[in-house]
Coordinates of C-alpha atoms in Angstrom, one line a residue:
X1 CA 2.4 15.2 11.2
X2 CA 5.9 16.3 10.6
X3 CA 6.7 19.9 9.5
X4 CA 8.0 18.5 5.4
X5 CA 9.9 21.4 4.3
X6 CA 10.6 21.8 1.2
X7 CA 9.3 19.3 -1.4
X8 CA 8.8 20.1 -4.7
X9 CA 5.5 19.9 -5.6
X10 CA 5.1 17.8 -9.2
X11 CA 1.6 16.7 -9.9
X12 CA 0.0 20.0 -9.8
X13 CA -1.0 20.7 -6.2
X14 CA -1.4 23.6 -3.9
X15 CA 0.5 23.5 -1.2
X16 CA -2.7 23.5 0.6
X17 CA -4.0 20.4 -1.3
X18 CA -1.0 18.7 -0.8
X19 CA -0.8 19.0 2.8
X20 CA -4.5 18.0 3.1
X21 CA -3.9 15.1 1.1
X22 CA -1.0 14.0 3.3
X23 CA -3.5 14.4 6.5
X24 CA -6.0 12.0 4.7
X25 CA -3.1 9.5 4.6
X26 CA -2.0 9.8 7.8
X27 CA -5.4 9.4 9.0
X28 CA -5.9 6.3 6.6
X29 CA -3.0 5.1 7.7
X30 CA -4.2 5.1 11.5
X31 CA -7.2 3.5 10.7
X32 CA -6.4 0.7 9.6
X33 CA -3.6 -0.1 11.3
X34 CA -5.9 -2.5 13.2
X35 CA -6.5 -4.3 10.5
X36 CA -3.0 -4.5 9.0
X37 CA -0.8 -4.8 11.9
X38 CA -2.2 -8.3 12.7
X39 CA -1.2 -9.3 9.1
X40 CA 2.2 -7.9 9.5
X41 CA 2.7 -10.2 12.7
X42 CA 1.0 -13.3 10.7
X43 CA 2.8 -13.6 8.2
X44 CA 6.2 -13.0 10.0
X45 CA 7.6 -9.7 9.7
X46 CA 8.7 -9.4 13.3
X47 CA 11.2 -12.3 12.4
X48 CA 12.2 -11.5 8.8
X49 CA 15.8 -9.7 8.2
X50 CA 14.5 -8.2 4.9
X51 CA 11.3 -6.7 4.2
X52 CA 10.3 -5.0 1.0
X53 CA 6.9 -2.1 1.0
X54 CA 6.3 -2.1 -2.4
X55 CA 3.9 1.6 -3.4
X56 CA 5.0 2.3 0.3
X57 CA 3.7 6.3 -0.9
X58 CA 4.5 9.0 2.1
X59 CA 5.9 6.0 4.2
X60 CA 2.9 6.3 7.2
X61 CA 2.1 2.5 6.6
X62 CA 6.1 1.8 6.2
X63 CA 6.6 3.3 9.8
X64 CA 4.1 0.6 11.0
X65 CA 6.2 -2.4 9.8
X66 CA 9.5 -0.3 10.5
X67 CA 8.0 -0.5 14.1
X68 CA 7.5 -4.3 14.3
X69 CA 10.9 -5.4 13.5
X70 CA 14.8 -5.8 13.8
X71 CA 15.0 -6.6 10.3
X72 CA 15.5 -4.0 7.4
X73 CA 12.6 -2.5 5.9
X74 CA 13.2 -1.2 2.0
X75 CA 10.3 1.2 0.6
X76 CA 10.4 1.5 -3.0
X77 CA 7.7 4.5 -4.6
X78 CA 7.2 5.5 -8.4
X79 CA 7.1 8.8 -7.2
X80 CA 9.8 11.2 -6.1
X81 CA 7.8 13.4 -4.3
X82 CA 6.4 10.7 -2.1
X83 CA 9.9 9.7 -1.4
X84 CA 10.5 12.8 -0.3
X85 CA 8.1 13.3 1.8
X86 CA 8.3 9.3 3.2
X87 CA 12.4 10.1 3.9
X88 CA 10.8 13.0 6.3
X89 CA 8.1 10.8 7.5
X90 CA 10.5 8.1 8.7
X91 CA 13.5 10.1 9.4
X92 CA 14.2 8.4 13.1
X93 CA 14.1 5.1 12.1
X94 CA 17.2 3.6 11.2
X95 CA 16.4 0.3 9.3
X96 CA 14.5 1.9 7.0
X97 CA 16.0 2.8 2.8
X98 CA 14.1 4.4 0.4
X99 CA 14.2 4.9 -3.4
X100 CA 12.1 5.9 -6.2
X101 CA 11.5 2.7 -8.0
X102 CA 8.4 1.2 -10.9
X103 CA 6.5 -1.7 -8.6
X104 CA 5.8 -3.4 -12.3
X105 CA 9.5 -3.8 -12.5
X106 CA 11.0 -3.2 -8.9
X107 CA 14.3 -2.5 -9.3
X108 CA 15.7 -5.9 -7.4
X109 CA 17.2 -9.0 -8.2
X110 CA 15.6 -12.3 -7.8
X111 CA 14.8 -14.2 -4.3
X112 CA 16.0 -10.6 -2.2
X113 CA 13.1 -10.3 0.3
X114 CA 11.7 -12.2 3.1
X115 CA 8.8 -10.7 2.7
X116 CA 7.1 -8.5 0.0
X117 CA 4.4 -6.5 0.8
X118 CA 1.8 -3.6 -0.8
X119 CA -1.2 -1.7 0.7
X120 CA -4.0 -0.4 -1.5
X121 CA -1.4 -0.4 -4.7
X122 CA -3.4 -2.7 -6.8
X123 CA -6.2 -1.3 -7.4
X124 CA -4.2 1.7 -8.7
X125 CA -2.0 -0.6 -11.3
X126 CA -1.9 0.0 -14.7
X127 CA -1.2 -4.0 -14.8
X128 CA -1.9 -5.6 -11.8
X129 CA -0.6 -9.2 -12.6
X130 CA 2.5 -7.5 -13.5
X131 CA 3.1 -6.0 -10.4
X132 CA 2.3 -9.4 -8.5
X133 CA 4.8 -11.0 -10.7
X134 CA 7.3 -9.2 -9.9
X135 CA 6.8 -8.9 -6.0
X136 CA 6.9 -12.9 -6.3
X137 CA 10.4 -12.7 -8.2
X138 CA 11.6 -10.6 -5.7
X139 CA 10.8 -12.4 -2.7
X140 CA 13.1 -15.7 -1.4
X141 CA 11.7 -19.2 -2.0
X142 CA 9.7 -19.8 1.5
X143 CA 8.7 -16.1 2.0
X144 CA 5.6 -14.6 1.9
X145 CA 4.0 -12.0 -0.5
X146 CA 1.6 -9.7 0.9
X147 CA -1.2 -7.2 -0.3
X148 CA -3.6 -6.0 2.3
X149 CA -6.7 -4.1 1.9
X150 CA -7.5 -4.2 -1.4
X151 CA -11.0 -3.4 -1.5
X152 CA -13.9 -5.0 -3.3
X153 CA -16.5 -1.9 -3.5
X154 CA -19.2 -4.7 -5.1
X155 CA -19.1 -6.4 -2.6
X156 CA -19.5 -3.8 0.6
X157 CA -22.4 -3.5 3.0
X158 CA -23.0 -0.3 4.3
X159 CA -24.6 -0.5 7.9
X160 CA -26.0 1.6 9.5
X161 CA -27.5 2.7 5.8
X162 CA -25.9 6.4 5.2
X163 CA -26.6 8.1 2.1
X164 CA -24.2 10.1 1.8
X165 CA -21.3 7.1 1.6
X166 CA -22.3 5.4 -1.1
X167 CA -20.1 1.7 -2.3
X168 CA -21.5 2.4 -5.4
X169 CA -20.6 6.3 -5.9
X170 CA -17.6 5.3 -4.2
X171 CA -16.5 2.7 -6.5
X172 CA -17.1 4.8 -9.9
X173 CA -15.8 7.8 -8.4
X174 CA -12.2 5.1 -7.9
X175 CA -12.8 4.4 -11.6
X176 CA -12.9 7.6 -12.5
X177 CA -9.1 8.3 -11.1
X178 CA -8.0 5.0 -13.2
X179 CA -8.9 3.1 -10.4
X180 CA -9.9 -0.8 -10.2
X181 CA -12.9 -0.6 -7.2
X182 CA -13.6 -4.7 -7.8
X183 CA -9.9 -5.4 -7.6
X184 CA -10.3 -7.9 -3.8
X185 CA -12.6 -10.3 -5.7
X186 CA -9.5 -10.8 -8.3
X187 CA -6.8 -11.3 -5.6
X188 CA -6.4 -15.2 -5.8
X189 CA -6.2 -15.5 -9.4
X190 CA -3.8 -12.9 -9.3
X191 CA -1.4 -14.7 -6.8
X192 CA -2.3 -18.4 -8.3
X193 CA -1.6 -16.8 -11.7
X194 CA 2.0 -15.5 -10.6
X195 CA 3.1 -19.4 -9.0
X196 CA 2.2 -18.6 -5.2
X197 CA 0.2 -20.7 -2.6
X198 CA -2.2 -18.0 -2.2
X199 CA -4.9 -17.4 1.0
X200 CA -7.4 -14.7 0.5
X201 CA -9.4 -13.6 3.8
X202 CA -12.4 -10.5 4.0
X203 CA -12.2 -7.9 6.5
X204 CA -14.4 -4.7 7.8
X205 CA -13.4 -1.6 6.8
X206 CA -14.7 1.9 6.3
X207 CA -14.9 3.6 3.0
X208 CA -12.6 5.9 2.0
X209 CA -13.8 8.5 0.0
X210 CA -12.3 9.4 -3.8
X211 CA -13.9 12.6 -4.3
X212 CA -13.0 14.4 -7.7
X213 CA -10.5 17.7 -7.9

């Protein structure tokens, strides 16, 4: 990971616990990449000119898509200090632009994007619906909305059986944080609700830990 500097530190973290929490991400991040990068190329970002990564956090998953194409890649982040640390992050990359901006009102106008995309940001909304609203506004007629891995804890099969990852403990300890665990199984009404053609597809994946402070 890159050396960060100096970033102020505004939800109560160590320094310690904030770099930690940045290596989880960046290991998240690789991990899945084998699942995401195949969605990336699917539904077109190697062609499109403008790409929006809405909740794009410490930009690790925005490098992926920065990586994949010509076009110009726009991360927007409620969060300043994950700005910060994403404008580090993705520093050589030069089609990249970040700002700090609400994904349930991104701060653009109307038909802008090519393609609109979010990673495990749903199942953190306050308001979920809203937040697919507005990546719909945002993106052009023709374009393609996006939101990839967004898990369904109900619905996970743990094999090899290992007690100590649990879906279960997993998915309260998610709801605990504010989380939504069950938020894949409400994906298509979501994007039927907000006016798109929607396709909904179930992957593998491991499970991420949410352990409490």
């Amino acid at each position: 990971m890159k050396r960060l500097g100096r970033i102020r530190l505004s939800h109560g973290r160590s320094k310690e616990e904030f770099n930690d929490f940045l290596r989880k991400l960046e290991l998240q991040a690789i991990e899945t990449a084998e699942e995401r990068i195949p969605l990336y190329l699917r539904v077109g970002i190697k062609e499109a000119n403008l790409i929006l990564d809405v909740g794009c956090g410490s930009g690790m998953v925005t490098r992926d898509i920065a990586s994949l194409t010509k076009g110009r890649v726009v991360g927007v982040d409620g969060s300043q200090e994950m700005i910060d640390v994403a404008t580090v992050i993705l520093g050589e990359y030069t089609n990249v632009d970040l700002l700090v901006g609400d994904a349930h009102a991104i701060p653009f106008c109307d038909n802008t994007f090519d393609v609109t995309t979010c990673n495990l940001l749903l199942m953190w909304s306050r308001d979920p619906q809203k937040v697919v609203n507005e990546m719909a506004r945002v993106t052009k007629k023709g374009g393609v909305v996006l939101a990839s891995l967004e898990p369904d804890y109900g619905g996970k099969i743990h094999w090899p059986e290992n007690p100590t990852v649990d879906p279960i403990f997993a998915g309260e300890a998610i709801k605990r944080r504010g989380g939504d665990p069950h938020i894949g199984r409400k994906l298509r009404a979501l994007f039927v609700k907000a006016g798109l053609e929607t396709e909904v597809g179930i992957g593998n994946s491991r499970i991420w830990s949410c352990e409490e402070d």
